[in-house]
Amino acid sequence: MDTLTLLWIVSVAFTGLTKAAGVLPDGPLNAAVGETVTFSTTLTPQGTQIISVNWKFGTKVIFTFNGVNITAPEYEGRITYFMSTGSLELRNVVLNDSGEYTVSIFLFGESPKPGNTRLDVLVKVSNVVATASSTDLVEFSSSVSLSCSSSGPSLSFLWLNSSSEVTGSDRVQLTDGGSTLTINNVTRYDQGPFRCNVSNPVSSDISNLLNFSISYGPENITLTISPSQEYHVVGSNISLMCSAESRPPAQFQWFLNGGLWSDGAELRLVDIQESHSGNYSCQAFNSRTLRYITSQPASVTVLARVANVVATASSTDLVEFNSSVSLSCSSSGSSLSFLWLNSSSEVTGSDRVSSLMEAPLSL
Protein backbone atom coordinates (compact mmCIF):
# COMPACT_ATOMS: atom_id res chain seq x y z
CA MET A 1 0.00 0.00 0.00
CA ASP A 2 1.51 3.38 -1.04
CA THR A 3 2.01 6.25 1.41
CA LEU A 4 -0.67 8.50 -0.19
CA THR A 5 -3.38 5.85 0.22
CA LEU A 6 -2.28 5.03 3.76
CA LEU A 7 -2.51 8.67 4.82
CA TRP A 8 -6.00 8.88 3.32
CA ILE A 9 -7.14 5.82 5.30
CA VAL A 10 -5.76 7.37 8.47
CA SER A 11 -7.75 10.56 7.84
CA VAL A 12 -10.94 8.60 7.18
CA ALA A 13 -10.46 6.88 10.51
CA PHE A 14 -10.61 10.26 12.19
CA THR A 15 -13.36 11.82 10.06
CA GLY A 16 -15.71 9.01 9.20
CA LEU A 17 -18.09 9.84 12.04
CA THR A 18 -17.78 13.62 11.70
CA LYS A 19 -20.51 15.64 9.99
CA ALA A 20 -19.07 17.97 7.35
CA ALA A 21 -18.63 21.55 8.56
CA GLY A 22 -17.89 22.84 5.09
CA VAL A 23 -14.57 24.68 4.95
CA LEU A 24 -15.07 25.17 1.19
CA PRO A 25 -17.47 27.79 -0.16
CA ASP A 26 -20.57 26.74 -2.04
CA GLY A 27 -19.94 25.69 -5.63
CA PRO A 28 -19.81 25.07 -8.33
CA LEU A 29 -16.54 26.64 -9.36
CA ASN A 30 -16.38 27.38 -13.09
CA ALA A 31 -13.25 27.47 -15.18
CA ALA A 32 -12.33 27.42 -18.85
CA VAL A 33 -10.07 24.76 -20.30
CA GLY A 34 -6.45 25.72 -19.64
CA GLU A 35 -7.18 28.08 -16.75
CA THR A 36 -6.12 27.87 -13.10
CA VAL A 37 -8.55 27.15 -10.27
CA THR A 38 -7.99 27.76 -6.58
CA PHE A 39 -9.97 25.75 -4.03
CA SER A 40 -9.84 28.28 -1.19
CA THR A 41 -10.82 27.17 2.30
CA THR A 42 -12.52 29.40 4.84
CA LEU A 43 -9.62 29.00 7.30
CA THR A 44 -7.50 32.03 8.21
CA PRO A 45 -3.72 31.83 8.38
CA GLN A 46 -3.50 33.43 11.83
CA GLY A 47 -3.43 30.88 14.64
CA THR A 48 -4.06 27.94 12.34
CA GLN A 49 -1.79 24.95 12.90
CA ILE A 50 -2.57 22.30 10.31
CA ILE A 51 -1.51 18.77 11.22
CA SER A 52 -2.59 17.06 8.02
CA VAL A 53 -4.66 17.67 4.88
CA ASN A 54 -6.21 15.31 2.37
CA TRP A 55 -7.60 16.43 -0.99
CA LYS A 56 -9.68 14.08 -3.06
CA PHE A 57 -11.20 14.21 -6.57
CA GLY A 58 -14.16 11.88 -6.66
CA THR A 59 -12.82 8.71 -5.04
CA LYS A 60 -9.18 9.42 -5.88
CA VAL A 61 -6.72 11.02 -3.48
CA ILE A 62 -4.84 13.72 -5.39
CA PHE A 63 -2.88 15.43 -2.58
CA THR A 64 -1.96 14.78 1.05
CA PHE A 65 -0.01 16.79 3.58
CA ASN A 66 1.23 15.15 6.77
CA GLY A 67 4.42 16.99 7.44
CA VAL A 68 5.40 16.50 3.79
CA ASN A 69 3.56 17.21 0.53
CA ILE A 70 2.55 14.16 -1.48
CA THR A 71 0.95 14.73 -4.90
CA ALA A 72 -0.59 11.99 -7.00
CA PRO A 73 1.76 11.28 -9.94
CA GLU A 74 -0.69 12.36 -12.64
CA TYR A 75 -1.08 15.75 -10.91
CA GLU A 76 2.63 16.49 -10.61
CA GLY A 77 3.39 20.01 -11.84
CA ARG A 78 -0.28 21.05 -11.74
CA ILE A 79 -0.92 21.38 -7.98
CA THR A 80 0.21 24.02 -5.50
CA TYR A 81 -0.66 23.62 -1.82
CA PHE A 82 -1.05 26.61 0.52
CA MET A 83 0.04 25.43 3.94
CA SER A 84 -1.36 28.37 5.92
CA THR A 85 -4.99 27.69 4.91
CA GLY A 86 -5.01 24.19 3.43
CA SER A 87 -6.15 25.61 0.07
CA LEU A 88 -5.23 23.97 -3.23
CA GLU A 89 -4.46 25.40 -6.67
CA LEU A 90 -5.04 23.30 -9.79
CA ARG A 91 -3.46 24.58 -13.01
CA ASN A 92 -4.11 23.97 -16.69
CA VAL A 93 -7.48 22.35 -16.07
CA VAL A 94 -9.03 20.01 -18.64
CA LEU A 95 -12.60 18.81 -19.19
CA ASN A 96 -11.88 15.61 -17.21
CA ASP A 97 -11.12 17.71 -14.13
CA SER A 98 -14.86 18.41 -13.78
CA GLY A 99 -16.41 16.75 -10.73
CA GLU A 100 -16.61 16.69 -6.93
CA TYR A 101 -13.63 17.76 -4.79
CA THR A 102 -13.45 17.05 -1.04
CA VAL A 103 -10.97 18.03 1.64
CA SER A 104 -10.34 16.96 5.24
CA ILE A 105 -8.19 19.26 7.35
CA PHE A 106 -6.85 18.27 10.78
CA LEU A 107 -5.97 21.16 13.08
CA PHE A 108 -4.01 20.92 16.29
CA GLY A 109 -6.40 20.56 19.20
CA GLU A 110 -9.56 20.75 17.07
CA SER A 111 -11.96 18.39 15.40
CA PRO A 112 -11.41 17.62 11.69
CA LYS A 113 -12.63 20.22 9.16
CA PRO A 114 -14.22 18.63 6.09
CA GLY A 115 -15.40 20.43 2.97
CA ASN A 116 -16.62 19.70 -0.52
CA THR A 117 -17.37 21.58 -3.72
CA ARG A 118 -17.77 20.99 -7.41
CA LEU A 119 -15.64 22.11 -10.34
CA ASP A 120 -17.10 22.52 -13.82
CA VAL A 121 -14.55 22.90 -16.59
CA LEU A 122 -16.04 24.28 -19.80
CA VAL A 123 -14.87 25.11 -23.30
CA LYS A 124 -14.99 28.83 -24.07
CA VAL A 125 -17.67 30.18 -26.39
CA SER A 126 -16.46 30.57 -29.98
CA ASN A 127 -17.59 30.81 -33.60
CA VAL A 128 -20.65 32.95 -32.87
CA VAL A 129 -22.52 33.62 -36.13
CA ALA A 130 -25.84 35.42 -36.66
CA THR A 131 -27.90 34.89 -39.82
CA ALA A 132 -31.24 36.25 -41.06
CA SER A 133 -33.93 34.72 -43.25
CA SER A 134 -34.06 37.99 -45.21
CA THR A 135 -32.61 41.49 -45.04
CA ASP A 136 -34.88 43.30 -47.52
CA LEU A 137 -38.18 43.90 -45.70
CA VAL A 138 -41.41 45.88 -45.99
CA GLU A 139 -42.82 47.70 -42.96
CA PHE A 140 -45.98 46.17 -41.45
CA SER A 141 -45.92 43.33 -44.02
CA SER A 142 -42.67 41.38 -43.62
CA SER A 143 -41.49 39.05 -40.86
CA VAL A 144 -37.91 37.94 -40.31
CA SER A 145 -36.19 35.15 -38.39
CA LEU A 146 -32.71 35.65 -36.92
CA SER A 147 -30.64 32.64 -35.86
CA CYS A 148 -27.54 32.50 -33.69
CA SER A 149 -25.11 29.58 -33.76
CA SER A 150 -22.07 29.01 -31.57
CA SER A 151 -19.56 26.46 -30.32
CA GLY A 152 -19.33 25.66 -26.62
CA PRO A 153 -21.44 24.10 -23.83
CA SER A 154 -24.05 25.56 -21.45
CA LEU A 155 -24.86 28.46 -23.75
CA SER A 156 -27.05 31.47 -23.00
CA PHE A 157 -28.21 33.81 -25.77
CA LEU A 158 -28.89 37.54 -25.65
CA TRP A 159 -30.05 39.55 -28.66
CA LEU A 160 -29.28 43.25 -28.99
CA ASN A 161 -30.78 45.88 -31.30
CA SER A 162 -28.03 48.46 -31.40
CA SER A 163 -27.20 48.61 -27.66
CA SER A 164 -30.67 47.68 -26.35
CA GLU A 165 -31.64 44.18 -25.25
CA VAL A 166 -34.38 42.56 -27.33
CA THR A 167 -37.15 41.00 -25.23
CA GLY A 168 -40.28 39.09 -26.15
CA SER A 169 -43.51 40.90 -27.04
CA ASP A 170 -46.58 40.52 -29.22
CA ARG A 171 -44.40 41.00 -32.30
CA VAL A 172 -41.18 39.44 -31.03
CA GLN A 173 -40.64 35.78 -30.14
CA LEU A 174 -37.53 34.16 -28.69
CA THR A 175 -37.35 30.40 -29.23
CA ASP A 176 -34.84 27.53 -29.23
CA GLY A 177 -33.41 28.63 -25.91
CA GLY A 178 -33.11 32.19 -27.13
CA SER A 179 -30.97 31.34 -30.15
CA THR A 180 -33.77 32.19 -32.59
CA LEU A 181 -35.36 35.64 -32.76
CA THR A 182 -38.51 36.15 -34.84
CA ILE A 183 -39.88 39.64 -35.55
CA ASN A 184 -43.36 39.82 -37.05
CA ASN A 185 -44.71 42.81 -38.99
CA VAL A 186 -41.43 44.69 -38.86
CA THR A 187 -41.29 48.46 -38.45
CA ARG A 188 -38.64 50.89 -39.63
CA TYR A 189 -37.19 50.86 -36.11
CA ASP A 190 -36.25 47.19 -36.54
CA GLN A 191 -33.49 48.01 -39.03
CA GLY A 192 -30.74 47.18 -36.52
CA PRO A 193 -27.90 46.59 -36.23
CA PHE A 194 -28.78 43.33 -34.49
CA ARG A 195 -26.19 41.07 -32.88
CA CYS A 196 -26.18 38.00 -30.70
CA ASN A 197 -24.23 37.77 -27.45
CA VAL A 198 -23.52 34.17 -26.41
CA SER A 199 -22.15 33.30 -22.98
CA ASN A 200 -21.51 30.41 -20.67
CA PRO A 201 -20.23 30.47 -17.08
CA VAL A 202 -16.61 30.95 -18.21
CA SER A 203 -16.73 33.17 -21.30
CA SER A 204 -18.77 35.17 -23.78
CA ASP A 205 -18.52 36.15 -27.43
CA ILE A 206 -20.52 38.31 -29.81
CA SER A 207 -21.69 37.75 -33.35
CA ASN A 208 -21.44 39.71 -36.55
CA LEU A 209 -23.86 42.60 -37.10
CA LEU A 210 -27.13 42.21 -39.01
CA ASN A 211 -28.67 45.26 -40.68
CA PHE A 212 -32.03 45.36 -42.46
CA SER A 213 -33.30 47.50 -45.30
CA ILE A 214 -36.92 48.23 -44.36
CA SER A 215 -39.11 49.89 -46.96
CA TYR A 216 -41.90 52.12 -45.65
CA GLY A 217 -44.30 54.85 -46.70
CA PRO A 218 -45.18 57.01 -48.40
CA GLU A 219 -46.66 59.10 -45.61
CA ASN A 220 -46.85 62.71 -44.40
CA ILE A 221 -47.19 64.09 -47.92
CA THR A 222 -46.71 67.85 -48.33
CA LEU A 223 -47.51 70.14 -51.29
CA THR A 224 -45.98 73.62 -51.37
CA ILE A 225 -46.41 76.43 -53.91
CA SER A 226 -43.79 79.10 -54.57
CA PRO A 227 -44.42 81.96 -54.54
CA SER A 228 -47.13 81.42 -51.96
CA GLN A 229 -49.87 83.93 -52.75
CA GLU A 230 -53.59 84.03 -53.40
CA TYR A 231 -53.36 85.21 -57.00
CA HIS A 232 -50.74 84.80 -59.71
CA VAL A 233 -50.28 87.11 -62.68
CA VAL A 234 -50.48 85.89 -66.26
CA GLY A 235 -46.94 85.45 -67.62
CA SER A 236 -45.32 84.71 -64.25
CA ASN A 237 -43.75 81.44 -63.11
CA ILE A 238 -44.92 79.07 -60.37
CA SER A 239 -43.09 76.14 -58.76
CA LEU A 240 -45.04 73.37 -57.00
CA MET A 241 -43.10 70.91 -54.82
CA CYS A 242 -44.29 67.57 -53.46
CA SER A 243 -42.55 65.61 -50.69
CA ALA A 244 -43.32 62.52 -48.62
CA GLU A 245 -41.57 60.28 -46.12
CA SER A 246 -40.73 57.12 -48.03
CA ARG A 247 -38.09 54.44 -48.42
CA PRO A 248 -37.17 53.98 -51.20
CA PRO A 249 -37.93 57.54 -52.37
CA ALA A 250 -41.46 57.92 -53.69
CA GLN A 251 -42.45 58.55 -57.29
CA PHE A 252 -44.73 61.56 -57.83
CA GLN A 253 -47.56 62.46 -60.20
CA TRP A 254 -49.41 65.76 -60.52
CA PHE A 255 -53.13 66.24 -61.10
CA LEU A 256 -55.04 69.35 -62.20
CA ASN A 257 -58.74 69.27 -61.36
CA GLY A 258 -58.49 65.47 -61.01
CA GLY A 259 -56.80 64.88 -64.37
CA LEU A 260 -53.23 63.62 -64.72
CA TRP A 261 -50.95 66.54 -65.55
CA SER A 262 -47.28 65.68 -65.04
CA ASP A 263 -44.67 63.49 -63.27
CA GLY A 264 -41.87 64.30 -60.84
CA ALA A 265 -41.42 65.81 -57.41
CA GLU A 266 -41.42 69.38 -58.84
CA LEU A 267 -43.93 70.91 -61.21
CA ARG A 268 -42.74 74.13 -62.85
CA LEU A 269 -45.32 76.31 -64.58
CA VAL A 270 -43.66 78.88 -66.85
CA ASP A 271 -45.39 81.88 -68.47
CA ILE A 272 -48.66 80.86 -66.86
CA GLN A 273 -52.04 81.68 -68.37
CA GLU A 274 -55.53 81.80 -66.98
CA SER A 275 -55.98 78.23 -68.20
CA HIS A 276 -53.49 77.14 -65.53
CA SER A 277 -55.98 78.07 -62.82
CA GLY A 278 -57.47 75.18 -60.87
CA ASN A 279 -56.94 72.70 -58.04
CA TYR A 280 -53.57 70.97 -58.06
CA SER A 281 -52.77 67.80 -56.09
CA CYS A 282 -49.82 65.42 -56.04
CA GLN A 283 -49.72 61.68 -55.47
CA ALA A 284 -46.74 59.77 -54.01
CA PHE A 285 -46.19 56.09 -54.83
CA ASN A 286 -43.70 53.59 -53.33
CA SER A 287 -42.81 50.84 -55.81
CA ARG A 288 -41.56 48.56 -53.01
CA THR A 289 -44.46 48.81 -50.56
CA LEU A 290 -47.01 49.33 -53.39
CA ARG A 291 -48.64 52.04 -51.31
CA TYR A 292 -49.64 55.54 -52.38
CA ILE A 293 -50.95 58.71 -50.81
CA THR A 294 -52.52 61.83 -52.33
CA SER A 295 -52.14 65.37 -51.01
CA GLN A 296 -54.90 67.80 -50.24
CA PRO A 297 -55.67 69.98 -53.31
CA ALA A 298 -54.08 73.41 -53.55
CA SER A 299 -55.85 76.17 -55.47
CA VAL A 300 -53.99 78.23 -58.06
CA THR A 301 -55.72 81.33 -59.47
CA VAL A 302 -54.13 83.08 -62.46
CA LEU A 303 -55.34 86.59 -63.37
CA ALA A 304 -54.48 88.97 -66.20
CA ARG A 305 -53.32 92.45 -65.20
CA VAL A 306 -55.76 95.37 -65.63
CA ALA A 307 -54.94 97.36 -68.79
CA ASN A 308 -56.43 99.65 -71.43
CA VAL A 309 -58.93 101.32 -69.10
CA VAL A 310 -61.16 103.70 -71.12
CA ALA A 311 -64.12 105.78 -69.88
CA THR A 312 -66.73 107.17 -72.35
CA ALA A 313 -69.90 109.29 -71.95
CA SER A 314 -73.14 109.31 -73.93
CA SER A 315 -72.98 113.13 -73.97
CA THR A 316 -70.86 115.90 -72.56
CA ASP A 317 -73.13 118.95 -73.24
CA LEU A 318 -75.87 118.81 -70.61
CA VAL A 319 -78.67 121.03 -69.11
CA GLU A 320 -79.09 121.12 -65.35
CA PHE A 321 -82.21 119.35 -64.06
CA ASN A 322 -83.16 118.27 -67.59
CA SER A 323 -80.35 116.12 -68.98
CA SER A 324 -79.22 112.56 -68.17
CA VAL A 325 -75.93 110.97 -69.10
CA SER A 326 -74.50 107.45 -69.23
CA LEU A 327 -70.78 106.81 -68.54
CA SER A 328 -69.13 103.53 -69.59
CA CYS A 329 -65.81 102.00 -68.49
CA SER A 330 -64.01 99.29 -70.49
CA SER A 331 -60.81 97.40 -69.64
CA SER A 332 -58.81 94.29 -70.41
CA GLY A 333 -57.99 91.89 -67.56
CA SER A 334 -59.75 89.23 -65.54
CA SER A 335 -62.04 89.26 -62.49
CA LEU A 336 -62.44 93.03 -62.80
CA SER A 337 -63.93 95.35 -60.18
CA PHE A 338 -65.01 98.93 -61.03
CA LEU A 339 -65.05 102.08 -58.90
CA TRP A 340 -66.28 105.47 -60.15
CA LEU A 341 -64.85 108.73 -58.79
CA ASN A 342 -66.18 112.30 -59.04
CA SER A 343 -63.06 114.32 -58.56
CA SER A 344 -61.56 112.41 -55.61
CA SER A 345 -64.85 111.25 -54.12
CA GLU A 346 -66.33 107.81 -54.71
CA VAL A 347 -69.63 107.80 -56.58
CA THR A 348 -72.26 105.62 -54.96
CA GLY A 349 -75.79 104.69 -56.01
CA SER A 350 -78.77 106.94 -55.18
CA ASP A 351 -82.19 107.99 -56.56
CA ARG A 352 -80.42 109.83 -59.35
CA VAL A 353 -77.42 107.52 -59.82
CA SER A 354 -77.60 103.95 -60.98
CA SER A 355 -75.13 101.43 -62.42
CA LEU A 356 -75.52 98.48 -64.69
CA MET A 357 -73.12 95.53 -64.42
CA GLU A 358 -70.80 97.78 -62.43
CA ALA A 359 -69.23 99.35 -65.52
CA PRO A 360 -71.87 101.77 -66.98
CA LEU A 361 -72.90 104.67 -64.77
CA SER A 362 -76.16 106.55 -65.41
CA LEU A 363 -76.80 110.00 -64.00
XYZ file of C-alpha atoms in Angstrom:
363
model
C 0.000 0.000 0.000
C 1.505 3.376 -1.036
C 2.012 6.252 1.406
C -0.673 8.496 -0.187
C -3.379 5.851 0.218
C -2.283 5.030 3.760
C -2.512 8.668 4.816
C -6.003 8.876 3.319
C -7.138 5.823 5.297
C -5.761 7.365 8.471
C -7.750 10.558 7.835
C -10.939 8.600 7.180
C -10.464 6.882 10.508
C -10.608 10.259 12.186
C -13.357 11.820 10.064
C -15.710 9.009 9.199
C -18.088 9.837 12.035
C -17.778 13.616 11.698
C -20.511 15.635 9.993
C -19.068 17.970 7.346
C -18.632 21.552 8.563
C -17.892 22.844 5.085
C -14.566 24.676 4.945
C -15.067 25.169 1.189
C -17.469 27.786 -0.163
C -20.570 26.742 -2.036
C -19.941 25.690 -5.625
C -19.805 25.067 -8.330
C -16.537 26.637 -9.359
C -16.381 27.376 -13.089
C -13.248 27.465 -15.184
C -12.333 27.416 -18.850
C -10.069 24.755 -20.297
C -6.448 25.723 -19.643
C -7.182 28.078 -16.755
C -6.117 27.869 -13.101
C -8.551 27.149 -10.266
C -7.986 27.758 -6.577
C -9.973 25.751 -4.030
C -9.836 28.276 -1.188
C -10.824 27.169 2.299
C -12.517 29.402 4.838
C -9.624 29.004 7.299
C -7.503 32.029 8.208
C -3.720 31.835 8.375
C -3.500 33.430 11.829
C -3.430 30.883 14.644
C -4.062 27.941 12.339
C -1.794 24.955 12.900
C -2.565 22.298 10.313
C -1.508 18.766 11.218
C -2.593 17.060 8.020
C -4.662 17.673 4.876
C -6.210 15.313 2.367
C -7.596 16.430 -0.988
C -9.677 14.075 -3.060
C -11.197 14.208 -6.567
C -14.164 11.882 -6.660
C -12.824 8.707 -5.043
C -9.182 9.417 -5.883
C -6.716 11.017 -3.481
C -4.842 13.724 -5.392
C -2.877 15.426 -2.580
C -1.963 14.775 1.046
C -0.011 16.789 3.582
C 1.229 15.148 6.766
C 4.423 16.986 7.438
C 5.399 16.504 3.788
C 3.559 17.210 0.532
C 2.548 14.157 -1.480
C 0.948 14.735 -4.897
C -0.586 11.991 -7.001
C 1.761 11.283 -9.940
C -0.693 12.355 -12.638
C -1.081 15.747 -10.914
C 2.630 16.492 -10.607
C 3.388 20.009 -11.845
C -0.276 21.046 -11.739
C -0.923 21.382 -7.976
C 0.213 24.017 -5.501
C -0.659 23.622 -1.816
C -1.050 26.615 0.523
C 0.039 25.433 3.940
C -1.356 28.366 5.917
C -4.994 27.693 4.911
C -5.008 24.187 3.432
C -6.152 25.605 0.070
C -5.229 23.969 -3.226
C -4.456 25.404 -6.671
C -5.036 23.305 -9.794
C -3.457 24.582 -13.011
C -4.108 23.967 -16.692
C -7.481 22.346 -16.066
C -9.033 20.005 -18.637
C -12.598 18.805 -19.186
C -11.876 15.614 -17.213
C -11.123 17.712 -14.129
C -14.860 18.410 -13.777
C -16.410 16.754 -10.726
C -16.605 16.688 -6.929
C -13.631 17.759 -4.786
C -13.446 17.055 -1.044
C -10.966 18.028 1.641
C -10.336 16.956 5.243
C -8.188 19.262 7.352
C -6.845 18.270 10.776
C -5.973 21.161 13.081
C -4.006 20.921 16.286
C -6.400 20.559 19.195
C -9.555 20.753 17.068
C -11.962 18.388 15.401
C -11.409 17.618 11.691
C -12.628 20.219 9.162
C -14.217 18.629 6.091
C -15.403 20.434 2.968
C -16.619 19.701 -0.518
C -17.368 21.585 -3.717
C -17.767 20.995 -7.415
C -15.640 22.111 -10.345
C -17.103 22.524 -13.824
C -14.554 22.899 -16.595
C -16.039 24.281 -19.804
C -14.873 25.112 -23.299
C -14.986 28.828 -24.072
C -17.668 30.182 -26.391
C -16.456 30.571 -29.983
C -17.589 30.812 -33.599
C -20.649 32.945 -32.872
C -22.517 33.617 -36.129
C -25.837 35.420 -36.660
C -27.896 34.892 -39.823
C -31.243 36.246 -41.060
C -33.932 34.720 -43.246
C -34.064 37.990 -45.213
C -32.607 41.488 -45.036
C -34.883 43.300 -47.522
C -38.178 43.899 -45.703
C -41.412 45.882 -45.991
C -42.825 47.705 -42.960
C -45.982 46.169 -41.454
C -45.923 43.330 -44.018
C -42.672 41.383 -43.616
C -41.492 39.051 -40.862
C -37.912 37.939 -40.310
C -36.192 35.147 -38.391
C -32.709 35.653 -36.920
C -30.642 32.642 -35.857
C -27.541 32.503 -33.686
C -25.111 29.576 -33.760
C -22.067 29.013 -31.569
C -19.557 26.460 -30.324
C -19.330 25.663 -26.624
C -21.445 24.100 -23.831
C -24.047 25.557 -21.446
C -24.862 28.459 -23.747
C -27.046 31.467 -22.998
C -28.209 33.810 -25.766
C -28.893 37.539 -25.653
C -30.050 39.552 -28.664
C -29.276 43.254 -28.995
C -30.777 45.877 -31.300
C -28.025 48.455 -31.402
C -27.200 48.614 -27.661
C -30.671 47.685 -26.353
C -31.645 44.181 -25.251
C -34.385 42.563 -27.333
C -37.145 40.995 -25.228
C -40.281 39.085 -26.147
C -43.506 40.904 -27.037
C -46.583 40.518 -29.222
C -44.400 40.995 -32.302
C -41.176 39.443 -31.030
C -40.641 35.783 -30.143
C -37.527 34.163 -28.686
C -37.346 30.399 -29.229
C -34.837 27.529 -29.233
C -33.414 28.625 -25.909
C -33.112 32.189 -27.130
C -30.968 31.339 -30.146
C -33.772 32.194 -32.590
C -35.365 35.644 -32.756
C -38.508 36.149 -34.843
C -39.880 39.639 -35.549
C -43.357 39.822 -37.054
C -44.707 42.808 -38.995
C -41.432 44.693 -38.863
C -41.291 48.457 -38.446
C -38.645 50.891 -39.629
C -37.189 50.864 -36.110
C -36.250 47.192 -36.542
C -33.490 48.012 -39.027
C -30.736 47.179 -36.523
C -27.899 46.593 -36.228
C -28.780 43.326 -34.494
C -26.187 41.074 -32.883
C -26.178 38.002 -30.705
C -24.228 37.774 -27.447
C -23.519 34.172 -26.411
C -22.153 33.304 -22.984
C -21.508 30.405 -20.669
C -20.228 30.468 -17.076
C -16.606 30.948 -18.207
C -16.733 33.173 -21.303
C -18.766 35.170 -23.785
C -18.521 36.148 -27.431
C -20.522 38.314 -29.810
C -21.692 37.746 -33.348
C -21.439 39.708 -36.547
C -23.864 42.601 -37.101
C -27.129 42.206 -39.013
C -28.675 45.256 -40.679
C -32.026 45.356 -42.459
C -33.301 47.495 -45.297
C -36.917 48.225 -44.363
C -39.114 49.886 -46.964
C -41.903 52.120 -45.654
C -44.304 54.850 -46.700
C -45.177 57.008 -48.398
C -46.665 59.102 -45.606
C -46.854 62.705 -44.397
C -47.194 64.087 -47.924
C -46.713 67.852 -48.332
C -47.506 70.135 -51.291
C -45.976 73.622 -51.369
C -46.408 76.426 -53.912
C -43.789 79.104 -54.570
C -44.420 81.960 -54.535
C -47.128 81.424 -51.960
C -49.871 83.931 -52.749
C -53.594 84.031 -53.395
C -53.357 85.206 -57.003
C -50.735 84.805 -59.712
C -50.277 87.111 -62.682
C -50.478 85.885 -66.262
C -46.941 85.447 -67.621
C -45.315 84.712 -64.254
C -43.752 81.435 -63.115
C -44.918 79.067 -60.371
C -43.094 76.139 -58.758
C -45.036 73.370 -56.995
C -43.095 70.906 -54.820
C -44.288 67.568 -53.464
C -42.546 65.612 -50.694
C -43.322 62.523 -48.619
C -41.569 60.278 -46.124
C -40.734 57.118 -48.034
C -38.088 54.436 -48.425
C -37.172 53.983 -51.203
C -37.931 57.543 -52.372
C -41.457 57.923 -53.686
C -42.446 58.550 -57.289
C -44.727 61.561 -57.834
C -47.557 62.459 -60.203
C -49.415 65.759 -60.518
C -53.130 66.242 -61.100
C -55.042 69.352 -62.199
C -58.743 69.269 -61.355
C -58.488 65.469 -61.012
C -56.803 64.883 -64.375
C -53.225 63.622 -64.719
C -50.954 66.542 -65.549
C -47.277 65.680 -65.035
C -44.675 63.489 -63.275
C -41.868 64.302 -60.844
C -41.421 65.812 -57.414
C -41.417 69.376 -58.838
C -43.932 70.907 -61.210
C -42.742 74.134 -62.855
C -45.318 76.307 -64.579
C -43.660 78.876 -66.854
C -45.389 81.876 -68.470
C -48.664 80.857 -66.857
C -52.035 81.677 -68.373
C -55.530 81.805 -66.975
C -55.982 78.234 -68.205
C -53.487 77.139 -65.529
C -55.984 78.068 -62.819
C -57.471 75.177 -60.873
C -56.943 72.700 -58.040
C -53.565 70.971 -58.057
C -52.772 67.802 -56.092
C -49.824 65.417 -56.042
C -49.717 61.683 -55.468
C -46.739 59.766 -54.014
C -46.192 56.091 -54.834
C -43.702 53.592 -53.332
C -42.812 50.843 -55.809
C -41.565 48.560 -53.014
C -44.463 48.808 -50.560
C -47.007 49.327 -53.388
C -48.641 52.038 -51.310
C -49.641 55.537 -52.378
C -50.951 58.711 -50.807
C -52.524 61.831 -52.326
C -52.136 65.370 -51.012
C -54.898 67.802 -50.243
C -55.670 69.977 -53.309
C -54.082 73.414 -53.546
C -55.847 76.167 -55.468
C -53.986 78.234 -58.064
C -55.716 81.334 -59.468
C -54.127 83.084 -62.462
C -55.340 86.593 -63.367
C -54.478 88.972 -66.196
C -53.324 92.452 -65.204
C -55.756 95.370 -65.632
C -54.940 97.358 -68.787
C -56.428 99.652 -71.435
C -58.926 101.324 -69.098
C -61.158 103.702 -71.118
C -64.120 105.782 -69.881
C -66.730 107.170 -72.349
C -69.900 109.286 -71.953
C -73.135 109.309 -73.933
C -72.977 113.128 -73.972
C -70.862 115.897 -72.563
C -73.134 118.954 -73.240
C -75.868 118.812 -70.610
C -78.667 121.032 -69.115
C -79.091 121.122 -65.347
C -82.211 119.347 -64.064
C -83.158 118.265 -67.595
C -80.347 116.115 -68.976
C -79.222 112.564 -68.175
C -75.931 110.968 -69.103
C -74.497 107.445 -69.234
C -70.782 106.809 -68.543
C -69.132 103.535 -69.591
C -65.809 102.002 -68.486
C -64.009 99.293 -70.487
C -60.814 97.400 -69.642
C -58.808 94.293 -70.406
C -57.988 91.892 -67.560
C -59.752 89.234 -65.538
C -62.036 89.260 -62.487
C -62.439 93.029 -62.795
C -63.931 95.347 -60.183
C -65.006 98.933 -61.033
C -65.052 102.077 -58.903
C -66.276 105.474 -60.154
C -64.846 108.726 -58.790
C -66.182 112.297 -59.044
C -63.057 114.316 -58.558
C -61.556 112.415 -55.608
C -64.847 111.247 -54.120
C -66.326 107.811 -54.710
C -69.628 107.801 -56.580
C -72.257 105.624 -54.963
C -75.790 104.695 -56.014
C -78.774 106.943 -55.178
C -82.190 107.992 -56.555
C -80.418 109.834 -59.347
C -77.423 107.516 -59.819
C -77.599 103.946 -60.975
C -75.135 101.434 -62.416
C -75.518 98.483 -64.694
C -73.120 95.527 -64.421
C -70.804 97.784 -62.435
C -69.235 99.345 -65.525
C -71.869 101.775 -66.980
C -72.901 104.674 -64.772
C -76.162 106.549 -65.406
C -76.797 109.998 -63.999
